[in-house]
């Protein structure tokens, strides 16, 4: 796939100054990978102005069948064949419940930890950059006593940002997680995602970008929104969990943000999610309301709130045990929003970069505003695309 992007993609690594940049996308069948491919042309058009000469870059989307990122020989072969300048790792093991049962924990760690490590090693060899996608499930929903900075950078103690839990040594987290908050995953899945983050940063340092996101949905693949739409057409009522709080995120908005980070030569750890927060129950109610309004549903059905314990008990009666999930995992995206809004690139310490100054805010695109709007607006944009 060849598309046009701004020359802002760094002149480094394995292409000539005037040649195409090669971007390898793993997990090409995933909803994010498909959104990245769909939005590549959008970002190219947004930045194709006379102020900046354009060049082509080459997208190499590889499915799991084409590249198993946990296979060292396969990864080395792919890097040798395509010699990427950038790698966007969308490959992941997402079976949160399955990962708790043997032999799945080993598979979860192979894909979510070993895989990113192998990609990072090859990026070191080729002087390439890596964008790795991680998860809000690296958090537990709790914070230890003494932590007290909110999303707005103000002491959460002032606004009672955390509430005391039954464990006197911990507080219930009720303000969005910052990048500086210490992770404490509850599940095998969450632990494997955190291990992948650690491996990437250990090997690549500032040449890595790790983006934690949450409750991802889109028009592609399997996700909560599409599942709800299907069930709302076939079930008389639905029980939906109401005591897990998070930040729903549209895959296309995340994809657009990933491209912006690449154009701006980002580095380090970022959070990105739709603004605001809700429970799964509130999310389902909004899905039904909007879908009915857009005539995607012909009728509305009763939605019944249920707590996590009750939901787990019902699942256990059906012979299925559920992994522990964070009671609260909303993410604060302010660091990323501020970085993208900066008028100048802050990459002087990267000797391989020689890039012009750019203010991305000067190039308006509908997705740019959607990316920083409330999760309900992102949901609306997604449903209107169906």
mmCIF file of C-alpha atoms in Angstrom:
data_model
loop_
_atom_site.group_PDB
_atom_site.id
_atom_site.type_symbol
_atom_site.label_atom_id
_atom_site.label_comp_id
_atom_site.label_asym_id
_atom_site.label_seq_id
_atom_site.Cartn_x
_atom_site.Cartn_y
_atom_site.Cartn_z
ATOM 1 C CA UNK A 1 0.000 0.000 0.000
ATOM 2 C CA UNK A 2 1.500 3.327 -1.062
ATOM 3 C CA UNK A 3 0.157 6.612 0.233
ATOM 4 C CA UNK A 4 1.386 10.184 0.461
ATOM 5 C CA UNK A 5 2.504 11.778 3.701
ATOM 6 C CA UNK A 6 4.351 14.874 4.665
ATOM 7 C CA UNK A 7 8.118 14.890 4.539
ATOM 8 C CA UNK A 8 7.935 15.301 8.287
ATOM 9 C CA UNK A 9 8.450 11.575 8.625
ATOM 10 C CA UNK A 10 12.044 11.518 9.779
ATOM 11 C CA UNK A 11 14.888 11.200 7.296
ATOM 12 C CA UNK A 12 16.605 8.418 9.154
ATOM 13 C CA UNK A 13 17.205 4.716 9.180
ATOM 14 C CA UNK A 14 16.992 2.734 5.998
ATOM 15 C CA UNK A 15 15.655 5.054 3.312
ATOM 16 C CA UNK A 16 17.304 7.882 1.503
ATOM 17 C CA UNK A 17 16.472 11.473 2.346
ATOM 18 C CA UNK A 18 14.145 11.645 -0.631
ATOM 19 C CA UNK A 19 12.961 8.050 -0.639
ATOM 20 C CA UNK A 20 9.853 6.500 0.848
ATOM 21 C CA UNK A 21 9.553 5.778 4.546
ATOM 22 C CA UNK A 22 8.591 2.189 5.290
ATOM 23 C CA UNK A 23 6.043 1.670 8.061
ATOM 24 C CA UNK A 24 5.495 -1.937 9.105
ATOM 25 C CA UNK A 25 2.179 -2.586 10.870
ATOM 26 C CA UNK A 26 1.851 -5.848 12.785
ATOM 27 C CA UNK A 27 -1.483 -7.444 13.612
ATOM 28 C CA UNK A 28 -2.937 -6.096 10.359
ATOM 29 C CA UNK A 29 -6.318 -7.765 10.925
ATOM 30 C CA UNK A 30 -6.904 -5.884 14.183
ATOM 31 C CA UNK A 31 -9.360 -3.001 14.399
ATOM 32 C CA UNK A 32 -6.582 -0.501 15.122
ATOM 33 C CA UNK A 33 -4.390 -1.684 12.261
ATOM 34 C CA UNK A 34 -7.293 -1.349 9.840
ATOM 35 C CA UNK A 35 -8.025 2.121 11.194
ATOM 36 C CA UNK A 36 -4.360 3.085 10.744
ATOM 37 C CA UNK A 37 -4.515 2.039 7.107
ATOM 38 C CA UNK A 38 -7.838 3.801 6.601
ATOM 39 C CA UNK A 39 -6.602 7.047 8.154
ATOM 40 C CA UNK A 40 -3.166 7.139 6.544
ATOM 41 C CA UNK A 41 -4.537 8.938 3.499
ATOM 42 C CA UNK A 42 -6.499 11.341 5.726
ATOM 43 C CA UNK A 43 -3.399 12.471 7.559
ATOM 44 C CA UNK A 44 -1.505 12.750 4.275
ATOM 45 C CA UNK A 45 -4.132 15.079 2.804
ATOM 46 C CA UNK A 46 -4.194 17.178 5.966
ATOM 47 C CA UNK A 47 -0.490 17.920 5.709
ATOM 48 C CA UNK A 48 0.004 18.077 1.943
ATOM 49 C CA UNK A 49 0.526 21.827 1.590
ATOM 50 C CA UNK A 50 2.950 23.972 -0.323
ATOM 51 C CA UNK A 51 4.701 24.736 2.945
ATOM 52 C CA UNK A 52 6.001 21.199 3.097
ATOM 53 C CA UNK A 53 7.032 19.027 0.197
ATOM 54 C CA UNK A 54 5.422 15.599 0.219
ATOM 55 C CA UNK A 55 6.834 12.182 -0.378
ATOM 56 C CA UNK A 56 5.471 8.682 -0.525
ATOM 57 C CA UNK A 57 5.733 6.193 2.265
ATOM 58 C CA UNK A 58 5.142 2.508 2.126
ATOM 59 C CA UNK A 59 2.743 0.748 4.453
ATOM 60 C CA UNK A 60 3.491 -2.911 5.103
ATOM 61 C CA UNK A 61 0.502 -4.363 6.992
ATOM 62 C CA UNK A 62 1.234 -7.939 8.085
ATOM 63 C CA UNK A 63 -1.392 -10.225 9.595
ATOM 64 C CA UNK A 64 -0.671 -12.799 12.295
ATOM 65 C CA UNK A 65 -0.450 -15.446 9.584
ATOM 66 C CA UNK A 66 2.125 -13.355 7.730
ATOM 67 C CA UNK A 67 4.157 -12.462 10.816
ATOM 68 C CA UNK A 68 4.082 -14.131 14.212
ATOM 69 C CA UNK A 69 5.816 -11.512 16.349
ATOM 70 C CA UNK A 70 6.710 -14.146 18.964
ATOM 71 C CA UNK A 71 8.814 -16.043 16.393
ATOM 72 C CA UNK A 72 12.344 -14.601 16.459
ATOM 73 C CA UNK A 73 13.289 -16.014 13.051
ATOM 74 C CA UNK A 74 10.102 -14.735 11.418
ATOM 75 C CA UNK A 75 10.616 -11.255 12.893
ATOM 76 C CA UNK A 76 14.242 -11.133 11.737
ATOM 77 C CA UNK A 77 13.206 -12.252 8.253
ATOM 78 C CA UNK A 78 10.485 -9.590 8.002
ATOM 79 C CA UNK A 79 12.870 -6.843 9.087
ATOM 80 C CA UNK A 80 15.478 -8.074 6.621
ATOM 81 C CA UNK A 81 12.966 -8.091 3.776
ATOM 82 C CA UNK A 82 11.157 -4.804 4.445
ATOM 83 C CA UNK A 83 13.781 -2.832 6.432
ATOM 84 C CA UNK A 84 11.202 -0.606 8.146
ATOM 85 C CA UNK A 85 11.840 2.910 9.374
ATOM 86 C CA UNK A 86 8.837 2.699 11.701
ATOM 87 C CA UNK A 87 7.039 -0.252 13.255
ATOM 88 C CA UNK A 88 3.534 0.082 14.720
ATOM 89 C CA UNK A 89 2.804 -2.965 16.845
ATOM 90 C CA UNK A 90 -0.923 -3.715 16.816
ATOM 91 C CA UNK A 91 -0.451 -7.436 17.423
ATOM 92 C CA UNK A 92 -1.727 -8.501 20.824
ATOM 93 C CA UNK A 93 -3.234 -11.327 22.813
ATOM 94 C CA UNK A 94 -6.532 -9.907 24.091
ATOM 95 C CA UNK A 95 -8.177 -12.916 25.723
ATOM 96 C CA UNK A 96 -8.406 -11.367 29.187
ATOM 97 C CA UNK A 97 -10.357 -14.274 30.695
ATOM 98 C CA UNK A 98 -8.717 -17.052 28.680
ATOM 99 C CA UNK A 99 -5.265 -15.871 29.779
ATOM 100 C CA UNK A 100 -6.013 -17.058 33.323
ATOM 101 C CA UNK A 101 -6.296 -20.720 32.269
ATOM 102 C CA UNK A 102 -3.468 -23.037 31.242
ATOM 103 C CA UNK A 103 -1.856 -23.105 28.760
ATOM 104 C CA UNK A 104 -2.993 -19.596 27.793
ATOM 105 C CA UNK A 105 -0.750 -17.609 30.207
ATOM 106 C CA UNK A 106 2.307 -18.702 28.231
ATOM 107 C CA UNK A 107 0.687 -17.612 24.974
ATOM 108 C CA UNK A 108 -0.313 -14.250 26.459
ATOM 109 C CA UNK A 109 3.284 -13.568 27.496
ATOM 110 C CA UNK A 110 4.671 -14.779 24.166
ATOM 111 C CA UNK A 111 2.547 -12.325 22.196
ATOM 112 C CA UNK A 112 2.314 -9.401 24.634
ATOM 113 C CA UNK A 113 5.822 -9.498 26.123
ATOM 114 C CA UNK A 114 8.207 -11.576 24.011
ATOM 115 C CA UNK A 115 6.754 -10.264 20.742
ATOM 116 C CA UNK A 116 7.371 -6.573 21.508
ATOM 117 C CA UNK A 117 10.838 -7.469 22.801
ATOM 118 C CA UNK A 118 11.745 -9.182 19.517
ATOM 119 C CA UNK A 119 10.421 -6.227 17.516
ATOM 120 C CA UNK A 120 12.418 -3.819 19.687
ATOM 121 C CA UNK A 121 15.625 -5.830 19.201
ATOM 122 C CA UNK A 122 15.265 -5.653 15.438
ATOM 123 C CA UNK A 123 14.469 -1.930 15.651
ATOM 124 C CA UNK A 124 17.771 -1.480 17.492
ATOM 125 C CA UNK A 125 19.587 -3.305 14.689
ATOM 126 C CA UNK A 126 18.023 -1.135 11.963
ATOM 127 C CA UNK A 127 17.907 2.154 13.898
ATOM 128 C CA UNK A 128 14.130 2.096 13.439
ATOM 129 C CA UNK A 129 11.404 3.595 15.657
ATOM 130 C CA UNK A 130 8.719 1.525 17.381
ATOM 131 C CA UNK A 131 5.164 2.498 18.349
ATOM 132 C CA UNK A 132 3.781 -0.070 20.787
ATOM 133 C CA UNK A 133 0.142 -0.201 21.903
ATOM 134 C CA UNK A 134 -0.587 -1.087 25.526
ATOM 135 C CA UNK A 135 -3.615 -1.184 27.805
ATOM 136 C CA UNK A 136 -5.401 0.443 30.716
ATOM 137 C CA UNK A 137 -5.416 -3.014 32.326
ATOM 138 C CA UNK A 138 -1.889 -2.388 33.602
ATOM 139 C CA UNK A 139 -3.748 -0.567 36.416
ATOM 140 C CA UNK A 140 -5.818 -2.015 39.251
ATOM 141 C CA UNK A 141 -8.268 0.772 40.027
ATOM 142 C CA UNK A 142 -6.500 1.387 43.333
ATOM 143 C CA UNK A 143 -3.774 3.819 44.393
ATOM 144 C CA UNK A 144 -1.488 3.635 47.362
ATOM 145 C CA UNK A 145 -1.752 6.174 50.138
ATOM 146 C CA UNK A 146 0.382 9.217 49.427
ATOM 147 C CA UNK A 147 -0.377 9.450 45.695
ATOM 148 C CA UNK A 148 -2.408 12.555 44.993
ATOM 149 C CA UNK A 149 -2.087 14.210 41.588
ATOM 150 C CA UNK A 150 -5.172 14.453 39.430
ATOM 151 C CA UNK A 151 -5.541 14.619 35.651
ATOM 152 C CA UNK A 152 -5.518 18.415 35.865
ATOM 153 C CA UNK A 153 -2.251 18.408 37.787
ATOM 154 C CA UNK A 154 -3.930 19.450 41.049
ATOM 155 C CA UNK A 155 -3.700 17.499 44.275
ATOM 156 C CA UNK A 156 -6.544 14.995 44.227
ATOM 157 C CA UNK A 157 -6.844 15.427 47.994
ATOM 158 C CA UNK A 158 -8.335 18.858 47.346
ATOM 159 C CA UNK A 159 -11.101 17.400 45.220
ATOM 160 C CA UNK A 160 -11.370 14.082 47.071
ATOM 161 C CA UNK A 161 -10.043 12.440 43.916
ATOM 162 C CA UNK A 162 -9.695 9.092 45.669
ATOM 163 C CA UNK A 163 -11.995 7.310 48.094
ATOM 164 C CA UNK A 164 -10.936 4.989 50.907
ATOM 165 C CA UNK A 165 -11.317 1.294 50.066
ATOM 166 C CA UNK A 166 -11.778 -1.646 52.416
ATOM 167 C CA UNK A 167 -7.991 -2.011 52.428
ATOM 168 C CA UNK A 168 -6.677 0.797 54.641
ATOM 169 C CA UNK A 169 -3.357 0.860 52.749
ATOM 170 C CA UNK A 170 -5.034 1.676 49.432
ATOM 171 C CA UNK A 171 -7.471 4.186 48.011
ATOM 172 C CA UNK A 172 -10.095 3.668 45.353
ATOM 173 C CA UNK A 173 -8.946 5.500 42.235
ATOM 174 C CA UNK A 174 -11.601 7.849 40.859
ATOM 175 C CA UNK A 175 -9.523 10.344 38.862
ATOM 176 C CA UNK A 176 -8.029 9.398 35.461
ATOM 177 C CA UNK A 177 -4.667 7.675 35.484
ATOM 178 C CA UNK A 178 -1.584 9.672 34.515
ATOM 179 C CA UNK A 179 1.511 8.271 32.835
ATOM 180 C CA UNK A 180 3.347 8.799 36.131
ATOM 181 C CA UNK A 181 0.937 6.624 38.146
ATOM 182 C CA UNK A 182 2.541 3.298 39.120
ATOM 183 C CA UNK A 183 0.955 0.317 37.346
ATOM 184 C CA UNK A 184 -0.373 -2.633 39.341
ATOM 185 C CA UNK A 185 -2.074 -5.129 37.010
ATOM 186 C CA UNK A 186 -4.569 -7.611 38.419
ATOM 187 C CA UNK A 187 -4.710 -10.161 35.602
ATOM 188 C CA UNK A 188 -2.314 -12.274 33.557
ATOM 189 C CA UNK A 189 -3.300 -10.176 30.548
ATOM 190 C CA UNK A 190 -2.478 -6.908 32.327
ATOM 191 C CA UNK A 191 0.821 -8.277 33.627
ATOM 192 C CA UNK A 192 1.818 -9.472 30.159
ATOM 193 C CA UNK A 193 1.055 -6.038 28.657
ATOM 194 C CA UNK A 194 3.157 -4.329 31.320
ATOM 195 C CA UNK A 195 6.010 -6.762 30.656
ATOM 196 C CA UNK A 196 5.839 -5.794 26.976
ATOM 197 C CA UNK A 197 6.100 -2.094 27.856
ATOM 198 C CA UNK A 198 9.122 -2.763 30.042
ATOM 199 C CA UNK A 199 10.884 -4.763 27.329
ATOM 200 C CA UNK A 200 10.347 -2.060 24.712
ATOM 201 C CA UNK A 201 11.675 0.748 26.902
ATOM 202 C CA UNK A 202 14.590 -1.337 28.152
ATOM 203 C CA UNK A 203 15.816 -1.942 24.614
ATOM 204 C CA UNK A 204 14.858 1.268 22.811
ATOM 205 C CA UNK A 205 14.615 3.965 25.454
ATOM 206 C CA UNK A 206 13.688 7.290 23.858
ATOM 207 C CA UNK A 207 13.317 5.705 20.422
ATOM 208 C CA UNK A 208 10.143 3.979 21.594
ATOM 209 C CA UNK A 209 6.595 5.303 21.795
ATOM 210 C CA UNK A 210 4.227 3.352 24.051
ATOM 211 C CA UNK A 211 0.549 4.326 23.986
ATOM 212 C CA UNK A 212 -1.828 2.981 26.598
ATOM 213 C CA UNK A 213 -5.426 3.028 25.462
ATOM 214 C CA UNK A 214 -8.737 1.792 26.868
ATOM 215 C CA UNK A 215 -12.023 0.161 25.887
ATOM 216 C CA UNK A 216 -11.183 0.258 22.180
ATOM 217 C CA UNK A 217 -13.994 -0.129 19.642
ATOM 218 C CA UNK A 218 -14.556 0.540 15.967
ATOM 219 C CA UNK A 219 -16.263 -0.596 12.810
ATOM 220 C CA UNK A 220 -13.801 -3.478 12.371
ATOM 221 C CA UNK A 221 -13.188 -6.613 14.406
ATOM 222 C CA UNK A 222 -14.812 -7.733 17.652
ATOM 223 C CA UNK A 223 -15.543 -5.087 20.257
ATOM 224 C CA UNK A 224 -18.107 -4.014 22.831
ATOM 225 C CA UNK A 225 -20.074 -1.676 20.563
ATOM 226 C CA UNK A 226 -20.549 -4.235 17.801
ATOM 227 C CA UNK A 227 -21.400 -6.938 20.341
ATOM 228 C CA UNK A 228 -24.003 -4.715 21.982
ATOM 229 C CA UNK A 229 -25.579 -3.809 18.636
ATOM 230 C CA UNK A 230 -25.910 -7.498 17.760
ATOM 231 C CA UNK A 231 -27.310 -8.509 21.154
ATOM 232 C CA UNK A 232 -29.750 -5.595 21.216
ATOM 233 C CA UNK A 233 -31.303 -7.018 18.059
ATOM 234 C CA UNK A 234 -31.565 -10.577 19.339
ATOM 235 C CA UNK A 235 -32.097 -10.433 23.122
ATOM 236 C CA UNK A 236 -35.120 -9.389 25.174
ATOM 237 C CA UNK A 237 -32.905 -7.708 27.800
ATOM 238 C CA UNK A 238 -29.243 -7.445 28.769
ATOM 239 C CA UNK A 239 -27.334 -7.429 32.057
ATOM 240 C CA UNK A 240 -24.408 -5.017 31.879
ATOM 241 C CA UNK A 241 -21.706 -4.365 34.477
ATOM 242 C CA UNK A 242 -22.104 -1.010 36.216
ATOM 243 C CA UNK A 243 -19.170 -0.915 38.684
ATOM 244 C CA UNK A 244 -16.211 -0.909 36.263
ATOM 245 C CA UNK A 245 -15.346 2.596 35.052
ATOM 246 C CA UNK A 246 -13.229 3.419 32.019
ATOM 247 C CA UNK A 247 -12.764 5.564 28.912
ATOM 248 C CA UNK A 248 -14.285 4.274 25.642
ATOM 249 C CA UNK A 249 -11.999 4.974 22.668
ATOM 250 C CA UNK A 250 -12.780 4.967 18.944
ATOM 251 C CA UNK A 251 -10.099 3.125 16.970
ATOM 252 C CA UNK A 252 -10.047 5.745 14.190
ATOM 253 C CA UNK A 253 -9.386 8.542 16.680
ATOM 254 C CA UNK A 254 -6.531 6.527 18.182
ATOM 255 C CA UNK A 255 -5.163 5.788 14.708
ATOM 256 C CA UNK A 256 -5.178 9.469 13.808
ATOM 257 C CA UNK A 257 -3.356 10.243 17.039
ATOM 258 C CA UNK A 258 -0.721 7.594 16.313
ATOM 259 C CA UNK A 259 0.020 9.211 12.956
ATOM 260 C CA UNK A 260 0.266 12.610 14.618
ATOM 261 C CA UNK A 261 2.762 11.244 17.139
ATOM 262 C CA UNK A 262 4.872 9.823 14.321
ATOM 263 C CA UNK A 263 4.790 13.117 12.430
ATOM 264 C CA UNK A 264 5.805 14.991 15.564
ATOM 265 C CA UNK A 265 8.540 12.509 16.474
ATOM 266 C CA UNK A 266 7.044 11.615 19.832
ATOM 267 C CA UNK A 267 8.887 9.520 22.356
ATOM 268 C CA UNK A 268 8.149 7.848 25.654
ATOM 269 C CA UNK A 269 4.898 6.868 27.336
ATOM 270 C CA UNK A 270 1.517 8.386 26.504
ATOM 271 C CA UNK A 271 -2.095 7.732 27.446
ATOM 272 C CA UNK A 272 -4.849 8.132 24.880
ATOM 273 C CA UNK A 273 -8.581 7.511 25.323
ATOM 274 C CA UNK A 274 -11.854 9.235 24.600
ATOM 275 C CA UNK A 275 -12.444 12.102 27.003
ATOM 276 C CA UNK A 276 -14.606 11.459 30.023
ATOM 277 C CA UNK A 277 -15.522 8.191 31.682
ATOM 278 C CA UNK A 278 -18.445 5.826 32.160
ATOM 279 C CA UNK A 279 -19.370 2.333 33.290
ATOM 280 C CA UNK A 280 -20.033 -0.496 30.847
ATOM 281 C CA UNK A 281 -23.715 -0.064 31.686
ATOM 282 C CA UNK A 282 -23.646 3.651 30.874
ATOM 283 C CA UNK A 283 -21.717 2.887 27.692
ATOM 284 C CA UNK A 284 -24.340 0.313 26.637
ATOM 285 C CA UNK A 285 -27.182 2.760 27.343
ATOM 286 C CA UNK A 286 -25.543 5.400 25.145
ATOM 287 C CA UNK A 287 -24.876 2.881 22.375
ATOM 288 C CA UNK A 288 -28.547 1.923 22.347
ATOM 289 C CA UNK A 289 -29.766 5.519 22.498
ATOM 290 C CA UNK A 290 -27.603 6.667 19.597
ATOM 291 C CA UNK A 291 -28.092 3.525 17.511
ATOM 292 C CA UNK A 292 -31.878 3.863 17.834
ATOM 293 C CA UNK A 293 -31.636 7.535 16.868
ATOM 294 C CA UNK A 294 -29.578 6.643 13.784
ATOM 295 C CA UNK A 295 -32.028 3.828 12.919
ATOM 296 C CA UNK A 296 -29.410 1.143 13.407
ATOM 297 C CA UNK A 297 -31.873 -0.424 15.880
ATOM 298 C CA UNK A 298 -35.608 -0.714 15.342
ATOM 299 C CA UNK A 299 -36.440 -0.933 19.055
ATOM 300 C CA UNK A 300 -34.877 -0.508 22.472
ATOM 301 C CA UNK A 301 -34.637 -3.259 25.070
ATOM 302 C CA UNK A 302 -34.265 -3.117 28.881
ATOM 303 C CA UNK A 303 -30.673 -2.823 30.096
ATOM 304 C CA UNK A 304 -30.154 -4.069 33.642
ATOM 305 C CA UNK A 305 -27.164 -2.881 35.716
ATOM 306 C CA UNK A 306 -25.254 -5.642 37.514
ATOM 307 C CA UNK A 307 -22.129 -5.491 39.665
ATOM 308 C CA UNK A 308 -18.924 -7.364 38.822
ATOM 309 C CA UNK A 309 -19.430 -9.953 41.552
ATOM 310 C CA UNK A 310 -22.907 -10.777 40.334
ATOM 311 C CA UNK A 311 -21.769 -10.979 36.724
ATOM 312 C CA UNK A 312 -18.864 -13.267 37.672
ATOM 313 C CA UNK A 313 -21.206 -15.511 39.669
ATOM 314 C CA UNK A 314 -23.522 -15.894 36.666
ATOM 315 C CA UNK A 315 -20.534 -16.724 34.450
ATOM 316 C CA UNK A 316 -19.272 -19.297 36.956
ATOM 317 C CA UNK A 317 -22.668 -20.999 36.937
ATOM 318 C CA UNK A 318 -22.142 -21.422 33.190
ATOM 319 C CA UNK A 319 -18.707 -22.949 33.803
ATOM 320 C CA UNK A 320 -16.613 -19.896 32.985
ATOM 321 C CA UNK A 321 -14.346 -18.060 35.421
ATOM 322 C CA UNK A 322 -13.536 -14.409 34.783
ATOM 323 C CA UNK A 323 -10.275 -12.559 35.258
ATOM 324 C CA UNK A 324 -10.049 -9.727 37.753
ATOM 325 C CA UNK A 325 -10.508 -6.370 36.072
ATOM 326 C CA UNK A 326 -9.774 -2.863 37.353
ATOM 327 C CA UNK A 327 -12.744 -1.205 39.004
ATOM 328 C CA UNK A 328 -11.493 2.079 37.564
ATOM 329 C CA UNK A 329 -9.140 2.522 34.608
ATOM 330 C CA UNK A 330 -10.031 5.846 32.974
ATOM 331 C CA UNK A 331 -6.985 7.405 31.328
ATOM 332 C CA UNK A 332 -5.859 11.032 31.261
ATOM 333 C CA UNK A 333 -4.729 12.053 27.747
ATOM 334 C CA UNK A 334 -3.561 15.581 28.602
ATOM 335 C CA UNK A 335 0.162 14.870 28.173
ATOM 336 C CA UNK A 336 -0.413 13.654 24.616
ATOM 337 C CA UNK A 337 -2.817 16.471 23.798
ATOM 338 C CA UNK A 338 -0.312 19.058 24.972
ATOM 339 C CA UNK A 339 2.523 17.411 23.052
ATOM 340 C CA UNK A 340 0.576 17.396 19.792
ATOM 341 C CA UNK A 341 -0.426 21.033 20.318
ATOM 342 C CA UNK A 342 3.180 22.186 20.756
ATOM 343 C CA UNK A 343 4.182 24.502 17.881
ATOM 344 C CA UNK A 344 7.743 23.223 17.659
ATOM 345 C CA UNK A 345 9.262 19.779 17.561
ATOM 346 C CA UNK A 346 11.259 18.998 20.668
ATOM 347 C CA UNK A 347 13.716 16.541 19.121
ATOM 348 C CA UNK A 348 17.009 18.406 19.091
ATOM 349 C CA UNK A 349 18.580 15.669 21.221
ATOM 350 C CA UNK A 350 17.877 13.075 18.514
ATOM 351 C CA UNK A 351 20.859 13.492 16.181
ATOM 352 C CA UNK A 352 19.244 11.606 13.291
ATOM 353 C CA UNK A 353 16.389 14.106 13.034
ATOM 354 C CA UNK A 354 16.502 17.292 11.006
ATOM 355 C CA UNK A 355 12.895 18.325 10.768
ATOM 356 C CA UNK A 356 11.108 21.613 10.119
ATOM 357 C CA UNK A 357 8.950 23.378 12.686
ATOM 358 C CA UNK A 358 5.275 22.506 12.405
ATOM 359 C CA UNK A 359 2.156 23.415 14.280
ATOM 360 C CA UNK A 360 -0.326 20.602 13.675
ATOM 361 C CA UNK A 361 -3.157 22.859 14.812
ATOM 362 C CA UNK A 362 -2.699 24.849 11.596
ATOM 363 C CA UNK A 363 -3.922 21.848 9.602
ATOM 364 C CA UNK A 364 -7.528 21.257 10.515
ATOM 365 C CA UNK A 365 -9.198 17.933 9.894
ATOM 366 C CA UNK A 366 -12.516 16.699 11.336
ATOM 367 C CA UNK A 367 -10.771 13.806 13.082
ATOM 368 C CA UNK A 368 -8.421 16.207 14.840
ATOM 369 C CA UNK A 369 -11.318 17.686 16.779
ATOM 370 C CA UNK A 370 -13.045 14.327 17.330
ATOM 371 C CA UNK A 371 -9.848 12.954 18.859
ATOM 372 C CA UNK A 372 -10.161 15.401 21.763
ATOM 373 C CA UNK A 373 -13.906 15.268 22.300
ATOM 374 C CA UNK A 374 -16.073 13.433 24.805
ATOM 375 C CA UNK A 375 -16.396 9.680 24.300
ATOM 376 C CA UNK A 376 -20.050 10.150 23.314
ATOM 377 C CA UNK A 377 -18.992 12.248 20.320
ATOM 378 C CA UNK A 378 -16.490 9.594 19.261
ATOM 379 C CA UNK A 379 -19.225 6.962 19.515
ATOM 380 C CA UNK A 380 -21.489 9.126 17.373
ATOM 381 C CA UNK A 381 -18.809 9.439 14.677
ATOM 382 C CA UNK A 382 -18.242 5.698 14.685
ATOM 383 C CA UNK A 383 -21.941 4.812 14.459
ATOM 384 C CA UNK A 384 -22.442 7.300 11.627
ATOM 385 C CA UNK A 385 -19.670 5.525 9.705
ATOM 386 C CA UNK A 386 -21.528 2.190 9.744
#
